[in-house]
Amino acid sequence: MPTASDRPLTAPALRLALIAGARRVIAARDGLNRINVFPVADGDTGNNLASTLGSVLHGALSRPSQHAGDLLSRVGNDAIDGARGNSGAILAQFLHGVAERVRPLPELDVRSLAAAVRQGAQSARQALAQPVEGTILSVITAFADELDAAADSAQPDTRSGFTRALVRARRALADTPRQMALLQKAGVVDAGAQGFVDLLEGIAEFVEGGPRAVRMRTGAPMAANDAGGSVVHDHEIDPGRRWCTECLLLGDGLDRDRLRVALEAIGADSIVIAGGVSRLRVHAHTGSPQALFDACAAQGRVEGMKADDMIRQQAVAAAPQPLVVVTDSAADLPDDIAERYAIGVVPARVDLDGRDYLDKIGLSTGEFYRRMASSRQLPRTSQPPPGDFRRQFELSLAHHARVLYVGLSRALSGTLQSGEHAAARDPGRRVRVFDTINAACGQALLVWRAAELAAEGRDDAEVVAELERLRPLTRMWAIAPDISHAVRGGRIPRWAAPIARLSALTPMAKMSVDGRMVVAGLLLTRARAPEAFARRVARQLRAGQRWRVIVGHCDARAEGERLLAALRTRLSISEDRLVETGAAIGAHAGQGALIVAVQPAPDA
């Protein structure tokens, strides 16, 4: 008669064990973020592993199962669909490989478990274009080796075999600094490897303590050798491959090797391709996210696009203030301001001829207007999903006490609501949302001021109070030589179209007090529209006030420069910037549109 130790591993027990493991990793996320130095020190390994396992928790592990192979198959698919980051994609491929081996088995014994873990380890290694020792791969391999040895012993059983393999995995984790000089220099173990051991530790807690181990932890266990502070990194991120880029690729007969060659051809590195012939999670570091998405689109349907600026992430992690500012891509932030204050930007989606792009990332502003000119239909923008905001908030909260999201006008888009939904998911209520009741350059001015104040060490209440004071004083106007896009999109009344088309008049719009663009009159010229626009704006502003100004242009740089020059002769300006206006306004205003936003200068 079998003893308790050599009974098969059933699906209900396996499900609870995996829940316990996943929850331990999620609880340990902040410690993992702090020791993240490889492949780049962008401080998000904990978030990525937590997100990957969160997809499994809310998917396959959220409902009972009586078949171990079926359960693991669903776990593997959910992990591939939700994988994030280098380590998340490797872990997802490990789980996917485990599932492929045991798919038909209703229960597992130590031999079938060992064979499955071995296949998972091999699959994880094959997912990388250039496997590196001293990482999560080394610890997975060590765990698989010891589980194999336990399965071949005289009296194998699942429980003692897992315990032996966990001990070996801990030793392999402690060895990672000796295998990689970067870890040794930083004085840490590999964050991904630590996360895998955390997963095993959580499973071990269930093995030892039963269902009580499944309860969510109240505190986060420290990652091994984590003293609670941030690790000082001097590992430079390659500016030519600053984008950590990911997507989900769906299709039939997907070819990982062919895709890997295509990604190497565009100069990508840190390539991880996890999954099977019908769905692949693709991860790489690249200088052009859109080039990666295009390479993937050559094989199948691209979904779940994401591109994170690792240099910006590193700057966020290093910023000393307790409050950080996040915005969305509707804000036409000057590049130098976004870089100086490490402002997190969540991209909207842009649909051109049935293809989705990431605003200002997958599709540059200049390229947007070029494609828009030849597009068969009016481009459409859609708000970022709450998950994109949640990822940005989690990254910021891993290193700072509070986040302030300064967002696009609620009246123009559902973007603000997506941010609010993500903020509500933070149990500590550490994310605050502010509606600028503005867009484009006007929104950017409020983001700029918020970031300045945060850098001075102000708390979120002080920053929001100042933004509320400035909001009605931050004004924005726009002109468009061609208003057909705005008419088609319903932003401008149809009666205005023939007037603009048949005359030498230039329509002018402004941001209303409720956060909408409304008709504000006509300029009696087209050839000298920038100068006439500057005169009209100046007449509507209080004399003697010093202003901070942002001028935006929709693929019309020369006209934007003329407008800014004309404003400088008419206004007292403390600082100004000329920026390309993105799709949030450009999709409706069209090519050639110009925008002016003004705000009282901080020293006024």
Coordinates of C-alpha atoms in Angstrom, one line a residue:
M1 CA 0.0 0.0 0.0
P2 CA 1.5 3.4 -1.0
T3 CA 2.6 5.7 1.8
A4 CA 1.7 9.4 2.0
S5 CA 5.1 10.3 0.6
D6 CA 4.9 8.2 -2.6
R7 CA 1.3 8.9 -3.5
P8 CA 0.8 10.5 -7.0
L9 CA 0.5 14.2 -7.3
T10 CA -3.1 15.0 -8.1
A11 CA -4.4 18.1 -10.0
P12 CA -6.1 19.7 -6.9
A13 CA -2.8 19.4 -4.9
L14 CA -0.8 20.6 -7.8
R15 CA -3.0 23.6 -8.3
L16 CA -2.8 24.7 -4.6
A17 CA 1.0 24.2 -4.6
L18 CA 1.4 26.4 -7.7
I19 CA -0.9 29.0 -6.1
A20 CA 1.3 29.1 -3.0
G21 CA 4.4 29.4 -5.2
A22 CA 3.0 32.2 -7.4
R23 CA 1.9 34.2 -4.4
R24 CA 5.3 34.0 -2.8
V25 CA 6.9 35.5 -5.9
I26 CA 4.3 38.2 -6.1
A27 CA 4.9 39.1 -2.5
A28 CA 8.7 39.2 -3.1
R29 CA 8.5 41.4 -6.2
D30 CA 10.0 44.6 -4.6
G31 CA 13.0 42.7 -3.3
L32 CA 13.5 41.2 -6.8
N33 CA 13.3 44.6 -8.4
R34 CA 16.0 46.0 -6.2
I35 CA 18.5 43.3 -7.1
N36 CA 17.8 43.3 -10.8
V37 CA 21.1 44.0 -12.7
F38 CA 21.0 41.5 -15.6
P39 CA 20.5 41.6 -18.6
V40 CA 20.0 45.3 -17.8
A41 CA 19.5 47.1 -14.5
D42 CA 16.0 48.4 -15.2
G43 CA 14.6 47.4 -11.8
D44 CA 11.5 45.4 -13.1
T45 CA 12.3 41.7 -12.8
G46 CA 10.1 41.3 -9.8
N47 CA 7.2 43.1 -11.5
N48 CA 7.7 41.0 -14.7
L49 CA 7.7 37.7 -12.8
A50 CA 4.7 38.8 -10.7
S51 CA 2.8 39.8 -13.8
T52 CA 3.6 36.5 -15.6
L53 CA 2.4 34.4 -12.6
G54 CA -0.5 36.8 -12.0
S55 CA -1.8 35.8 -15.4
V56 CA -1.7 32.2 -14.4
L57 CA -3.3 32.9 -11.0
H58 CA -6.2 34.7 -12.6
G59 CA -6.5 32.1 -15.4
A60 CA -5.8 28.4 -15.0
L61 CA -5.3 28.5 -11.2
S62 CA -8.5 30.4 -10.6
R63 CA -10.7 27.3 -11.2
P64 CA -10.5 23.7 -9.9
S65 CA -9.2 20.9 -12.1
Q66 CA -9.1 17.1 -11.8
H67 CA -6.6 16.4 -14.5
A68 CA -2.9 17.4 -13.9
G69 CA -1.9 17.4 -17.6
D70 CA -4.9 19.6 -18.5
L71 CA -4.2 22.0 -15.6
L72 CA -0.5 22.4 -16.6
S73 CA -1.4 22.9 -20.2
R74 CA -3.6 25.8 -19.2
V75 CA -0.9 27.1 -16.9
G76 CA 1.6 27.0 -19.8
N77 CA -0.7 28.8 -22.2
D78 CA -1.7 31.5 -19.6
A79 CA 2.0 32.0 -18.8
I80 CA 2.9 32.5 -22.5
D81 CA 0.0 34.9 -23.0
G82 CA 0.9 37.0 -19.9
A83 CA 4.6 36.7 -19.9
R84 CA 6.6 39.9 -19.3
G85 CA 10.2 40.7 -19.4
N86 CA 13.2 38.4 -20.0
S87 CA 12.8 36.3 -16.9
G88 CA 9.0 36.2 -17.3
A89 CA 9.3 34.8 -20.8
I90 CA 11.9 32.2 -19.7
L91 CA 9.7 31.1 -16.8
A92 CA 6.7 30.9 -19.2
Q93 CA 8.6 28.7 -21.6
F94 CA 9.7 26.5 -18.7
L95 CA 6.1 26.0 -17.7
H96 CA 5.0 25.5 -21.3
G97 CA 7.7 22.8 -21.8
V98 CA 6.6 21.1 -18.5
A99 CA 3.0 21.0 -19.8
E100 CA 4.0 19.5 -23.2
R101 CA 5.5 16.5 -21.5
V102 CA 2.6 15.7 -19.1
R103 CA -0.4 16.8 -21.2
P104 CA -2.1 13.3 -21.2
L105 CA -1.4 12.4 -17.6
P106 CA -4.2 12.8 -15.0
E107 CA -1.7 12.5 -12.1
L108 CA 2.1 12.8 -11.7
D109 CA 4.6 10.7 -9.9
V110 CA 8.2 11.6 -9.3
R111 CA 9.4 10.1 -12.6
S112 CA 6.9 11.9 -14.7
L113 CA 7.5 15.1 -12.8
A114 CA 11.2 14.8 -13.3
A115 CA 10.8 14.1 -17.0
A116 CA 8.5 17.1 -17.3
V117 CA 10.9 19.5 -15.4
R118 CA 13.8 18.3 -17.6
Q119 CA 11.8 19.1 -20.8
G120 CA 10.8 22.4 -19.3
A121 CA 14.5 23.2 -18.6
Q122 CA 15.5 22.3 -22.1
S123 CA 12.6 24.4 -23.6
A124 CA 13.6 27.4 -21.5
R125 CA 17.2 27.2 -22.7
Q126 CA 16.0 26.8 -26.3
A127 CA 13.9 30.0 -26.0
L128 CA 17.0 32.2 -25.8
A129 CA 19.1 33.1 -28.8
Q130 CA 22.2 33.4 -26.4
P131 CA 21.8 31.4 -23.1
V132 CA 23.8 32.8 -20.3
E133 CA 24.9 30.9 -17.2
G134 CA 24.5 32.4 -13.7
T135 CA 20.8 33.2 -14.5
I136 CA 17.4 31.6 -14.0
L137 CA 18.5 29.1 -16.6
S138 CA 21.3 27.7 -14.3
V139 CA 19.0 27.3 -11.4
I140 CA 16.2 25.6 -13.5
T141 CA 18.9 23.2 -14.8
A142 CA 20.2 22.4 -11.3
F143 CA 16.7 21.8 -10.1
A144 CA 16.0 19.5 -13.0
D145 CA 19.3 17.6 -12.5
E146 CA 18.6 16.8 -8.9
L147 CA 15.0 15.9 -9.6
D148 CA 16.3 13.4 -12.2
A149 CA 18.7 12.0 -9.6
A150 CA 15.9 11.6 -7.1
A151 CA 13.7 9.8 -9.6
D152 CA 16.4 7.3 -10.3
S153 CA 17.0 6.6 -6.6
A154 CA 16.2 3.2 -5.0
Q155 CA 13.0 4.5 -3.4
P156 CA 11.8 7.6 -5.3
D157 CA 8.9 9.7 -4.0
T158 CA 7.6 13.0 -5.1
R159 CA 7.9 14.8 -1.8
S160 CA 11.5 13.9 -0.9
G161 CA 12.6 14.3 -4.5
F162 CA 11.2 17.9 -4.6
T163 CA 12.9 18.7 -1.3
R164 CA 16.3 17.4 -2.6
A165 CA 15.9 19.4 -5.8
L166 CA 15.0 22.6 -3.9
V167 CA 18.2 22.3 -1.9
R168 CA 20.2 22.0 -5.1
A169 CA 18.4 25.0 -6.6
R170 CA 19.3 27.1 -3.5
R171 CA 22.9 26.2 -4.0
A172 CA 22.8 27.1 -7.7
L173 CA 21.2 30.4 -6.8
A174 CA 24.1 31.2 -4.3
D175 CA 26.5 30.3 -7.1
T176 CA 25.2 32.8 -9.6
P177 CA 27.5 35.6 -8.6
R178 CA 30.5 33.3 -9.2
Q179 CA 29.2 32.6 -12.7
M180 CA 28.6 36.2 -13.7
A181 CA 31.0 39.0 -12.9
L182 CA 28.2 41.6 -13.2
L183 CA 26.4 40.0 -10.2
Q184 CA 29.6 39.6 -8.2
K185 CA 30.4 43.3 -8.7
A186 CA 26.9 44.3 -7.6
G187 CA 27.0 41.9 -4.6
V188 CA 23.7 40.2 -5.5
V189 CA 22.3 36.9 -6.9
D190 CA 20.5 36.9 -10.2
A191 CA 17.0 38.4 -9.7
G192 CA 15.3 36.0 -12.1
A193 CA 17.0 33.0 -10.5
Q194 CA 15.9 34.3 -7.1
G195 CA 12.4 34.5 -8.4
F196 CA 12.4 30.9 -9.5
V197 CA 13.6 29.8 -6.1
D198 CA 10.9 31.9 -4.5
L199 CA 8.4 30.0 -6.6
L200 CA 9.9 26.7 -5.4
E201 CA 9.9 27.9 -1.8
G202 CA 6.2 28.8 -2.0
I203 CA 5.5 25.3 -3.3
A204 CA 7.6 23.8 -0.5
E205 CA 5.5 25.8 2.1
F206 CA 2.4 24.1 0.7
V207 CA 4.1 20.7 0.8
E208 CA 5.0 21.2 4.5
G209 CA 2.0 23.2 5.7
G210 CA -0.9 22.2 3.5
P211 CA -3.7 24.6 2.4
R212 CA -2.8 27.2 5.0
A213 CA 0.2 28.1 2.9
V214 CA -2.1 29.2 0.1
R215 CA -3.2 32.2 2.0
M216 CA -1.8 35.5 0.7
R217 CA 1.2 36.7 2.6
T218 CA 0.8 39.9 4.6
G219 CA 4.4 40.9 4.1
A220 CA 6.9 40.5 1.3
P221 CA 9.9 38.2 2.1
M222 CA 13.2 39.7 1.3
A223 CA 15.0 38.4 -1.7
A224 CA 18.2 36.5 -0.7
N225 CA 20.9 39.0 0.2
D226 CA 18.5 41.9 -0.2
A227 CA 19.0 44.4 2.6
G228 CA 16.0 46.5 1.7
G229 CA 17.8 49.3 -0.2
S230 CA 18.4 49.6 -3.8
V231 CA 21.5 48.1 -5.4
V232 CA 23.9 50.7 -6.9
H233 CA 24.2 49.8 -10.6
D234 CA 26.9 51.1 -13.0
H235 CA 25.8 48.7 -15.8
E236 CA 25.1 51.0 -18.8
I237 CA 22.1 50.3 -21.1
D238 CA 23.0 50.3 -24.8
P239 CA 21.2 53.5 -26.0
G240 CA 20.9 51.8 -29.4
R241 CA 18.8 49.0 -27.9
R242 CA 17.0 51.0 -25.2
W243 CA 13.5 49.5 -25.8
C244 CA 12.5 46.3 -23.9
T245 CA 10.0 45.2 -26.5
E246 CA 7.4 42.4 -26.3
C247 CA 4.4 41.0 -28.1
L248 CA 2.2 37.9 -28.4
L249 CA 2.3 36.3 -31.9
L250 CA -0.6 34.1 -32.9
G251 CA -0.8 32.0 -36.1
D252 CA -0.4 28.5 -37.6
G253 CA 3.0 26.9 -38.0
L254 CA 5.0 29.6 -36.3
D255 CA 8.7 29.1 -36.8
R256 CA 10.8 30.2 -33.8
D257 CA 14.1 29.7 -35.6
R258 CA 13.1 31.8 -38.6
L259 CA 11.7 34.5 -36.3
R260 CA 15.0 34.5 -34.3
V261 CA 17.0 35.1 -37.4
A262 CA 14.7 38.0 -38.4
L263 CA 15.1 39.6 -35.0
E264 CA 18.9 39.2 -35.1
A265 CA 18.8 40.8 -38.6
I266 CA 17.3 44.0 -37.1
G267 CA 20.0 44.1 -34.4
A268 CA 17.9 42.9 -31.5
D269 CA 19.5 41.2 -28.5
S270 CA 18.3 39.6 -25.2
I271 CA 16.0 37.6 -27.5
V272 CA 13.5 35.2 -25.8
I273 CA 10.9 33.4 -27.9
A274 CA 8.6 31.3 -25.8
G275 CA 5.7 29.2 -26.8
G276 CA 4.8 26.7 -29.5
V277 CA 3.6 26.6 -33.1
S278 CA 0.4 28.5 -32.6
R279 CA 1.3 31.2 -30.0
L280 CA 4.7 32.8 -29.2
R281 CA 5.6 35.3 -26.6
V282 CA 8.4 37.4 -28.1
H283 CA 10.8 39.5 -26.0
A284 CA 13.9 41.4 -27.1
H285 CA 15.9 44.6 -26.6
T286 CA 15.9 46.7 -29.7
G287 CA 16.4 50.2 -31.0
S288 CA 13.1 50.1 -33.0
P289 CA 10.1 48.4 -31.4
Q290 CA 8.2 48.8 -34.7
A291 CA 10.9 46.8 -36.6
L292 CA 10.3 43.9 -34.1
F293 CA 6.5 44.1 -34.5
D294 CA 6.9 44.1 -38.3
A295 CA 9.2 41.1 -38.2
C296 CA 6.6 39.3 -36.1
A297 CA 3.7 40.4 -38.3
A298 CA 5.4 38.7 -41.2
Q299 CA 4.6 35.3 -39.5
G300 CA 1.2 35.9 -37.8
R301 CA -1.1 38.2 -35.9
V302 CA 0.6 40.6 -33.4
E303 CA -1.2 41.3 -30.1
G304 CA -0.3 42.6 -26.7
M305 CA 2.4 45.0 -27.9
K306 CA 4.6 46.6 -25.3
A307 CA 7.8 48.6 -25.4
D308 CA 9.5 50.0 -22.2
D309 CA 12.3 52.5 -22.4
M310 CA 14.9 50.9 -20.2
I311 CA 17.0 54.1 -19.9
R312 CA 13.9 55.9 -18.6
Q313 CA 13.2 53.0 -16.2
Q314 CA 16.7 53.1 -14.8
A315 CA 16.4 56.9 -14.3
V316 CA 13.0 56.4 -12.5
A317 CA 14.6 53.8 -10.2
A318 CA 17.5 56.2 -9.4
A319 CA 15.4 59.3 -8.8
P320 CA 15.6 60.3 -5.1
Q321 CA 12.2 61.9 -4.6
P322 CA 9.3 60.0 -3.0
L323 CA 6.8 61.1 -5.7
V324 CA 7.1 60.3 -9.5
V325 CA 5.0 61.5 -12.3
V326 CA 3.4 59.4 -15.1
T327 CA 1.4 60.6 -18.1
D328 CA 0.1 59.2 -21.3
S329 CA 1.2 59.7 -24.9
A330 CA -1.5 62.3 -25.6
A331 CA 0.8 64.8 -23.7
D332 CA 3.3 66.3 -26.2
L333 CA 6.2 66.4 -23.8
P334 CA 9.5 68.0 -24.9
D335 CA 12.1 65.2 -25.1
D336 CA 14.5 67.0 -22.8
I337 CA 11.8 67.5 -20.1
A338 CA 10.7 63.8 -20.3
E339 CA 14.3 62.7 -19.9
R340 CA 15.3 65.2 -17.2
Y341 CA 12.5 64.2 -14.9
A342 CA 12.2 60.5 -15.9
I343 CA 8.5 60.9 -16.7
G344 CA 6.8 57.6 -17.4
V345 CA 4.7 57.7 -20.5
V346 CA 1.9 55.1 -21.3
P347 CA 1.3 54.9 -25.0
A348 CA -2.1 55.0 -26.7
R349 CA -2.8 52.8 -29.7
V350 CA -3.1 54.2 -33.2
D351 CA -5.1 52.2 -35.8
L352 CA -4.0 52.9 -39.4
D353 CA -5.6 50.8 -42.1
G354 CA -6.5 48.0 -39.7
R355 CA -3.0 47.8 -38.1
D356 CA -2.4 48.8 -34.5
Y357 CA 0.7 50.8 -33.5
L358 CA 2.0 52.1 -30.2
D359 CA 1.8 55.9 -30.3
K360 CA 5.2 57.6 -30.5
I361 CA 7.0 54.3 -29.9
G362 CA 6.0 51.7 -32.4
L363 CA 5.1 54.5 -34.8
S364 CA 7.0 57.8 -34.6
T365 CA 5.1 61.0 -34.9
G366 CA 6.6 61.9 -38.3
E367 CA 5.9 58.4 -39.7
F368 CA 2.3 58.7 -38.4
Y369 CA 1.7 61.7 -40.6
R370 CA 3.4 60.1 -43.6
R371 CA 1.2 57.0 -43.3
M372 CA -1.9 59.1 -42.5
A373 CA -1.5 61.0 -45.8
S374 CA -1.8 57.8 -47.8
S375 CA -4.2 56.0 -45.5
R376 CA -7.5 54.6 -46.9
Q377 CA -9.4 55.6 -43.8
L378 CA -9.3 58.1 -41.0
P379 CA -6.8 57.0 -38.4
R380 CA -8.3 56.1 -35.0
T381 CA -6.7 56.3 -31.6
S382 CA -7.7 54.1 -28.6
Q383 CA -6.8 54.4 -25.0
P384 CA -4.1 52.3 -23.4
P385 CA -5.6 49.3 -21.6
P386 CA -5.5 49.4 -17.8
G387 CA -2.8 46.7 -17.8
D388 CA -0.3 49.2 -19.5
F389 CA -1.0 51.7 -16.7
R390 CA -0.7 49.1 -14.1
R391 CA 2.7 48.0 -15.4
Q392 CA 4.0 51.6 -15.4
F393 CA 2.6 52.2 -11.9
E394 CA 4.2 49.0 -10.6
L395 CA 7.6 50.0 -11.9
S396 CA 7.4 53.4 -10.3
L397 CA 6.1 52.1 -7.0
A398 CA 8.9 49.5 -6.8
H399 CA 11.2 52.4 -6.1
H400 CA 9.1 55.3 -4.9
A401 CA 6.4 55.9 -2.3
R402 CA 3.8 57.6 -4.5
V403 CA 2.8 58.0 -8.1
L404 CA 0.8 60.9 -9.7
Y405 CA -0.8 60.2 -13.1
V406 CA -1.4 63.5 -14.9
G407 CA -3.7 62.5 -17.7
L408 CA -5.6 63.4 -20.9
S409 CA -9.0 65.2 -20.6
R410 CA -11.7 62.8 -19.6
A411 CA -14.0 64.5 -22.1
L412 CA -11.8 63.5 -25.0
S413 CA -11.0 59.9 -24.3
G414 CA -11.3 56.9 -22.0
T415 CA -7.6 57.1 -21.3
L416 CA -8.0 58.7 -17.9
Q417 CA -10.5 56.0 -16.9
S418 CA -8.0 53.3 -17.8
G419 CA -5.5 55.0 -15.5
E420 CA -8.1 55.3 -12.7
H421 CA -9.0 51.6 -13.1
A422 CA -5.3 50.6 -12.8
A423 CA -4.8 53.0 -9.8
A424 CA -7.7 51.3 -8.0
R425 CA -5.9 48.0 -8.3
D426 CA -3.1 49.2 -6.0
P427 CA -4.1 48.0 -2.5
G428 CA -2.0 50.7 -0.9
R429 CA -3.9 53.5 -2.7
R430 CA -0.5 55.0 -3.6
V431 CA -1.5 56.2 -7.1
R432 CA -3.3 59.5 -7.5
V433 CA -5.0 60.5 -10.8
F434 CA -5.3 64.1 -12.0
D435 CA -7.5 65.2 -15.0
T436 CA -5.7 68.0 -16.8
I437 CA -9.0 68.8 -18.7
N438 CA -6.5 69.4 -21.5
A439 CA -4.5 67.5 -24.2
A440 CA -1.3 67.7 -26.3
C441 CA 0.8 70.8 -25.4
G442 CA -1.6 72.0 -22.7
Q443 CA -1.4 68.6 -21.0
A444 CA 2.3 68.6 -21.4
L445 CA 2.7 71.9 -19.6
L446 CA 0.8 70.6 -16.5
V447 CA 2.9 67.4 -16.6
W448 CA 6.1 69.4 -16.8
R449 CA 5.1 71.5 -13.8
A450 CA 4.1 68.4 -11.8
A451 CA 7.5 66.8 -12.5
E452 CA 9.4 69.9 -11.4
L453 CA 7.6 70.0 -8.1
A454 CA 8.0 66.3 -7.5
A455 CA 11.8 66.7 -8.2
E456 CA 11.8 69.3 -5.5
G457 CA 10.5 66.8 -3.0
R458 CA 6.9 68.0 -2.8
D459 CA 4.3 65.4 -1.9
D460 CA 1.3 64.6 -4.1
A461 CA -1.1 66.8 -2.1
E462 CA 1.1 69.9 -2.7
V463 CA 1.6 69.0 -6.4
V464 CA -2.1 68.5 -7.0
A465 CA -3.0 71.7 -5.3
E466 CA -0.7 73.6 -7.6
L467 CA -2.0 71.8 -10.7
E468 CA -5.5 72.7 -9.7
R469 CA -4.5 76.3 -9.5
L470 CA -2.8 76.2 -12.9
R471 CA -5.4 74.1 -14.7
P472 CA -7.8 77.0 -15.6
L473 CA -4.7 79.2 -16.4
T474 CA -3.3 76.7 -18.8
R475 CA -4.7 77.5 -22.2
M476 CA -4.4 75.9 -25.6
W477 CA -5.4 76.8 -29.2
A478 CA -5.0 75.1 -32.6
I479 CA -5.3 76.0 -36.2
A480 CA -5.7 73.5 -39.1
P481 CA -5.3 74.3 -42.8
D482 CA -7.3 71.1 -43.6
I483 CA -10.2 70.4 -41.3
S484 CA -11.6 67.4 -43.2
H485 CA -10.2 65.0 -40.7
A486 CA -11.8 66.9 -37.8
V487 CA -15.1 67.0 -39.6
R488 CA -15.0 63.3 -40.4
G489 CA -14.2 62.6 -36.8
G490 CA -17.0 64.8 -35.5
R491 CA -14.7 67.3 -33.7
I492 CA -15.7 70.2 -36.0
P493 CA -19.3 70.9 -37.3
R494 CA -19.9 69.9 -40.9
W495 CA -21.0 73.5 -41.8
A496 CA -17.4 74.7 -41.3
A497 CA -15.9 72.5 -44.0
P498 CA -17.1 74.2 -47.1
I499 CA -16.3 77.7 -45.7
A500 CA -12.7 76.6 -45.0
R501 CA -12.3 74.8 -48.3
L502 CA -13.7 77.6 -50.5
S503 CA -12.0 80.5 -48.8
A504 CA -8.6 81.7 -47.7
L505 CA -9.7 81.4 -44.1
T506 CA -8.0 79.2 -41.5
P507 CA -10.2 77.7 -38.8
M508 CA -9.1 78.1 -35.2
A509 CA -10.1 76.0 -32.2
K510 CA -9.5 76.1 -28.5
M511 CA -9.6 73.9 -25.5
S512 CA -12.9 74.6 -23.6
V513 CA -13.3 74.8 -19.9
D514 CA -14.8 71.3 -19.9
G515 CA -11.8 69.8 -21.8
R516 CA -13.1 69.7 -25.4
M517 CA -11.8 71.2 -28.5
V518 CA -14.3 73.8 -29.8
V519 CA -14.4 76.3 -32.7
A520 CA -12.9 79.6 -31.7
G521 CA -13.1 81.6 -34.9
L522 CA -11.3 82.1 -38.3
L523 CA -8.0 83.6 -39.3
L524 CA -8.3 85.8 -42.4
T525 CA -5.3 84.3 -44.1
R526 CA -3.6 81.0 -45.0
A527 CA -0.2 82.2 -46.3
R528 CA 0.5 84.1 -43.1
A529 CA -1.5 81.9 -40.7
P530 CA 1.3 81.3 -38.2
E531 CA 1.9 85.0 -37.7
A532 CA -1.9 85.8 -37.6
F533 CA -2.3 82.9 -35.1
A534 CA 0.4 84.4 -32.8
R535 CA -1.3 87.8 -32.9
R536 CA -4.7 86.3 -32.0
V537 CA -3.3 84.3 -29.1
A538 CA -1.4 87.3 -27.8
R539 CA -4.5 89.4 -27.8
Q540 CA -6.3 86.9 -25.6
L541 CA -3.6 86.9 -22.9
R542 CA -3.1 89.2 -20.0
A543 CA -0.4 91.9 -20.6
G544 CA 2.6 91.8 -18.4
Q545 CA 2.4 88.1 -17.6
R546 CA 5.4 85.9 -18.1
W547 CA 4.6 82.6 -19.8
R548 CA 5.9 79.1 -20.3
V549 CA 5.0 78.1 -23.9
I550 CA 4.9 74.9 -25.9
V551 CA 4.2 75.1 -29.7
G552 CA 3.3 71.9 -31.4
H553 CA 3.2 71.1 -35.1
C554 CA 1.7 68.3 -37.1
D555 CA 4.5 67.5 -39.6
A556 CA 4.9 71.2 -40.2
R557 CA 8.2 72.2 -38.5
A558 CA 8.9 75.3 -40.6
E559 CA 5.5 76.7 -39.8
G560 CA 5.9 75.8 -36.2
E561 CA 9.2 77.7 -36.1
R562 CA 7.5 80.8 -37.6
L563 CA 4.7 80.6 -35.0
L564 CA 7.1 80.4 -32.1
A565 CA 9.2 83.2 -33.5
A566 CA 6.1 85.4 -33.8
L567 CA 5.0 84.6 -30.2
R568 CA 8.5 85.5 -28.9
T569 CA 8.0 89.1 -30.3
R570 CA 4.6 89.4 -28.6
L571 CA 4.8 87.6 -25.3
S572 CA 7.1 87.7 -22.3
I573 CA 8.3 84.1 -22.4
S574 CA 10.4 82.5 -19.6
E575 CA 10.8 79.2 -21.4
D576 CA 9.5 77.7 -24.7
R577 CA 9.7 74.5 -26.6
L578 CA 8.8 73.4 -30.2
V579 CA 7.5 69.8 -30.3
E580 CA 5.9 67.4 -32.8
T581 CA 2.2 67.0 -31.9
G582 CA 1.2 63.3 -31.7
A583 CA -1.8 61.3 -32.8
A584 CA -4.1 62.5 -30.0
I585 CA -4.6 65.8 -31.8
G586 CA -3.1 65.0 -35.1
A587 CA -5.5 62.2 -36.0
H588 CA -8.3 64.8 -35.9
A589 CA -6.5 68.1 -36.9
G590 CA -4.5 66.5 -39.7
Q591 CA -1.2 67.3 -41.3
G592 CA -0.1 71.0 -41.1
A593 CA -2.0 71.8 -37.9
L594 CA -0.3 74.1 -35.3
I595 CA -0.9 74.2 -31.6
V596 CA -0.1 76.8 -28.9
A597 CA -0.3 76.2 -25.2
V598 CA 0.6 78.7 -22.5
Q599 CA 0.9 78.6 -18.8
P600 CA 2.0 81.3 -16.3
A601 CA 5.7 80.8 -15.7
P602 CA 6.7 79.3 -12.3
D603 CA 8.6 82.5 -11.4
A604 CA 5.7 84.8 -12.4

